[in-house]
Coordinates of N, CA, C and O in Angstrom, one line a residue:
M1 N -33.1 -3.1 12.1 CA -32.2 -2.0 11.6 C -31.3 -2.6 10.6 O -30.6 -3.7 10.8
T2 N -31.1 -2.0 9.6 CA -30.1 -2.6 8.5 C -28.8 -2.0 8.6 O -28.6 -1.0 9.2
L3 N -27.8 -2.7 8.2 CA -26.5 -2.3 8.4 C -26.0 -1.4 7.1 O -24.9 -0.9 7.1
R4 N -26.9 -1.3 6.1 CA -26.4 -0.4 5.0 C -26.1 0.9 5.4 O -25.0 1.4 5.0
P5 N -26.8 1.7 6.2 CA -26.4 3.0 6.5 C -25.2 3.2 7.3 O -24.2 3.9 7.1
L6 N -24.9 2.0 8.2 CA -23.6 1.9 8.8 C -22.5 1.7 8.0 O -21.3 2.2 8.2
A7 N -22.7 0.9 6.9 CA -21.7 0.6 5.9 C -21.3 1.7 5.0 O -20.1 1.9 4.6
L8 N -22.2 2.6 4.9 CA -21.9 3.8 4.0 C -21.4 5.1 4.8 O -21.0 6.0 4.2
A9 N -21.5 5.0 6.1 CA -21.0 6.0 7.0 C -19.6 6.4 6.7 O -19.2 7.6 6.6
P10 N -18.6 5.4 6.7 CA -17.2 5.8 6.4 C -17.0 6.6 5.1 O -16.2 7.5 5.1
L11 N -17.9 6.3 4.1 CA -17.7 6.8 2.8 C -18.2 8.4 3.0 O -17.5 9.2 2.4
A12 N -19.2 8.5 3.7 CA -19.7 9.9 3.9 C -18.7 10.7 4.7 O -18.7 12.0 4.5
L13 N -18.1 10.1 5.7 CA -17.2 10.9 6.4 C -15.9 11.3 5.7 O -15.2 12.2 6.0
T14 N -15.5 10.4 4.8 CA -14.2 10.6 4.1 C -14.3 11.4 2.8 O -13.3 11.7 2.2
S15 N -15.6 11.5 2.3 CA -15.7 12.2 1.0 C -15.5 13.7 1.3 O -16.0 14.2 2.2
S16 N -14.7 14.3 0.4 CA -14.4 15.8 0.4 C -14.0 16.1 -1.0 O -13.6 15.3 -1.7
P17 N -14.1 17.3 -1.2 CA -13.4 17.8 -2.5 C -12.1 17.4 -2.7 O -11.3 17.4 -1.7
A18 N -11.7 17.2 -3.9 CA -10.3 16.9 -4.1 C -9.4 18.0 -3.9 O -9.7 19.1 -4.5
L19 N -8.4 17.7 -3.1 CA -7.4 18.8 -2.8 C -6.2 18.5 -3.4 O -5.5 17.5 -3.0
A20 N -5.7 19.2 -4.3 CA -4.4 18.9 -4.9 C -3.2 19.3 -4.1 O -3.3 20.3 -3.4
H21 N -2.3 18.5 -4.1 CA -1.0 18.7 -3.5 C 0.0 19.4 -4.4 O -0.3 19.5 -5.6
P22 N 1.1 19.9 -3.9 CA 2.1 20.5 -4.9 C 2.4 19.5 -5.9 O 2.7 18.4 -5.6
G23 N 2.5 20.0 -7.2 CA 2.9 19.2 -8.3 C 1.7 19.1 -9.3 O 2.1 18.7 -10.4
H24 N 0.7 19.3 -9.0 CA -0.5 19.1 -9.8 C -0.6 20.4 -10.7 O -0.5 21.5 -10.1
G25 N -0.8 20.3 -12.0 CA -0.9 21.4 -12.8 C 0.4 22.0 -13.3 O 0.3 23.0 -14.0
H26 N 1.5 21.7 -12.8 CA 2.8 22.2 -13.1 C 3.7 21.0 -13.8 O 4.0 20.1 -13.1
G27 N 4.1 21.2 -15.0 CA 4.8 20.2 -15.6 C 4.0 18.9 -15.8 O 3.0 19.0 -16.5
D28 N 4.5 17.8 -15.3 CA 3.8 16.5 -15.7 C 3.0 16.2 -14.5 O 3.1 14.9 -14.0
G29 N 2.2 17.0 -13.9 CA 1.5 16.7 -12.7 C 0.4 15.6 -12.9 O -0.1 15.1 -11.9
H30 N 0.0 15.4 -14.2 CA -0.9 14.3 -14.5 C -0.3 13.1 -15.2 O -1.2 12.4 -15.8
S31 N 0.8 12.9 -15.1 CA 1.4 11.7 -15.8 C 1.4 10.5 -14.9 O 1.1 10.6 -13.8
L32 N 1.6 9.3 -15.6 CA 1.7 8.2 -14.8 C 2.8 8.1 -13.7 O 2.7 7.6 -12.6
L33 N 4.0 8.7 -14.2 CA 5.1 8.7 -13.2 C 4.7 9.5 -12.0 O 5.2 9.1 -10.8
H34 N 4.1 10.6 -12.2 CA 3.6 11.4 -10.9 C 2.8 10.5 -10.1 O 3.0 10.4 -8.8
Y35 N 1.9 9.8 -10.5 CA 1.0 9.0 -9.7 C 1.7 7.8 -9.2 O 1.3 7.4 -8.0
L36 N 2.6 7.3 -9.7 CA 3.4 6.1 -9.3 C 4.5 6.5 -8.3 O 5.1 5.6 -7.5
S37 N 5.0 7.8 -8.3 CA 6.2 8.1 -7.4 C 5.8 9.0 -6.3 O 6.6 9.2 -5.4
S38 N 4.6 9.6 -6.4 CA 4.3 10.6 -5.3 C 3.5 9.8 -4.1 O 2.6 9.2 -4.3
P39 N 4.1 10.0 -2.9 CA 3.5 9.3 -1.7 C 2.0 9.6 -1.5 O 1.3 8.7 -1.1
E40 N 1.7 10.8 -2.0 CA 0.1 11.2 -1.8 C -0.7 10.2 -2.7 O -1.9 10.1 -2.4
H41 N -0.1 9.6 -3.6 CA -0.8 8.6 -4.4 C -0.6 7.2 -4.2 O -1.5 6.4 -4.4
V42 N 0.6 6.9 -3.9 CA 1.1 5.6 -3.7 C 0.4 4.9 -2.4 O 0.0 3.8 -2.6
W43 N 0.5 5.6 -1.4 CA -0.2 5.1 -0.1 C -1.7 4.6 -0.2 O -2.0 3.6 0.1
P44 N -2.4 5.6 -0.7 CA -3.8 5.3 -0.9 C -4.1 4.1 -1.9 O -4.8 3.2 -1.8
A45 N -3.3 4.1 -3.0 CA -3.3 3.1 -3.9 C -2.9 1.7 -3.3 O -3.6 0.6 -3.5
A46 N -1.8 1.7 -2.5 CA -1.4 0.4 -1.9 C -2.4 0.0 -0.9 O -2.6 -1.3 -0.6
A47 N -3.0 0.9 -0.1 CA -4.0 0.6 0.8 C -5.3 -0.1 0.1 O -5.9 -1.0 0.7
A48 N -5.6 0.5 -1.0 CA -6.8 0.0 -1.7 C -6.4 -1.4 -2.3 O -7.4 -2.4 -2.3
L49 N -5.2 -1.6 -2.8 CA -4.8 -2.9 -3.3 C -4.9 -4.0 -2.1 O -5.2 -5.1 -2.2
L50 N -4.4 -3.7 -0.9 CA -4.3 -4.5 0.1 C -5.7 -4.8 0.6 O -6.0 -6.0 0.9
L51 N -6.6 -3.9 0.6 CA -7.9 -4.1 1.0 C -8.6 -5.2 0.0 O -9.3 -6.0 0.3
A52 N -8.4 -4.8 -1.3 CA -9.0 -5.7 -2.3 C -8.4 -7.2 -2.2 O -9.2 -8.1 -2.4
A53 N -7.1 -7.3 -1.9 CA -6.6 -8.6 -1.6 C -7.0 -9.3 -0.4 O -7.3 -10.6 -0.6
V54 N -7.4 -8.7 0.6 CA -7.9 -9.3 1.7 C -9.4 -9.7 1.4 O -9.8 -10.7 1.8
I55 N -10.1 -8.8 0.9 CA -11.4 -9.0 0.6 C -11.6 -10.4 -0.3 O -12.3 -11.2 -0.3
G56 N -10.8 -10.2 -1.4 CA -10.8 -11.3 -2.3 C -10.3 -12.6 -1.9 O -10.8 -13.7 -2.2
G57 N -9.2 -12.5 -1.0 CA -8.7 -13.8 -0.4 C -9.7 -14.3 0.5 O -9.9 -15.6 0.5
A58 N -10.4 -13.6 1.3 CA -11.6 -14.0 2.2 C -12.8 -14.7 1.3 O -13.2 -15.7 1.7
W59 N -13.1 -14.1 0.2 CA -14.0 -14.5 -0.6 C -13.7 -15.9 -1.2 O -14.5 -16.9 -1.3
L60 N -12.5 -16.0 -1.7 CA -12.0 -17.3 -2.4 C -11.9 -18.3 -1.3 O -12.2 -19.6 -1.5
W61 N -11.5 -18.0 0.0 CA -11.4 -19.0 1.1 C -12.8 -19.5 1.4 O -12.9 -20.7 1.5
R62 N -13.7 -18.7 1.6 CA -15.1 -19.1 1.9 C -15.8 -19.9 0.7 O -16.5 -20.9 1.0
R63 N -15.3 -19.5 -0.4 CA -15.9 -20.2 -1.6 C -15.2 -21.7 -1.7 O -16.1 -22.6 -1.9
S64 N -14.0 -21.7 -1.4 CA -13.4 -23.2 -1.4 C -14.0 -23.9 -0.3 O -14.1 -25.1 -0.4
R65 N -14.2 -23.5 0.8 CA -14.8 -24.2 2.0 C -16.2 -24.6 1.6 O -16.5 -25.8 2.1
R66 N -16.9 -23.7 1.0 CA -18.5 -24.0 0.8 C -18.3 -25.2 -0.3 O -19.1 -26.2 -0.2
R67 N -17.4 -25.3 -1.4 CA -17.4 -26.2 -2.3 C -17.0 -27.5 -1.7 O -17.5 -28.7 -2.0
K68 N -16.0 -27.4 -0.7 CA -15.6 -28.7 0.0 C -16.6 -29.3 0.9 O -16.8 -30.5 0.9
D69 N -17.4 -28.4 1.5 CA -18.6 -28.9 2.2 C -19.7 -29.6 1.3 O -20.4 -30.5 1.8
L70 N -19.9 -29.0 0.3 CA -20.8 -29.5 -0.7 C -20.4 -31.0 -1.2 O -21.3 -31.8 -1.4
R71 N -19.2 -31.2 -1.4 CA -18.6 -32.5 -1.9 C -18.7 -33.6 -0.8 O -18.8 -34.7 -1.1
S72 N -18.6 -33.1 0.5 CA -18.7 -34.2 1.6 C -20.0 -34.7 1.9 O -21.1 -34.3 1.5

């Protein structure tokens, strides 16, 4: 059994139609300030950045260890 279906399961469970919270479509609901100041946008963006940092850090750490092992 491959792990690909298991890896894609969280995406299938979390995908849903975009549901707008109050503030969209009224005034500057699509401005950069709205996306940077609204908690509905800040928390998912912060979580995505944290996840990218963890994955990138793990990749860099493994890469440096691999290079170190090749030199030895």
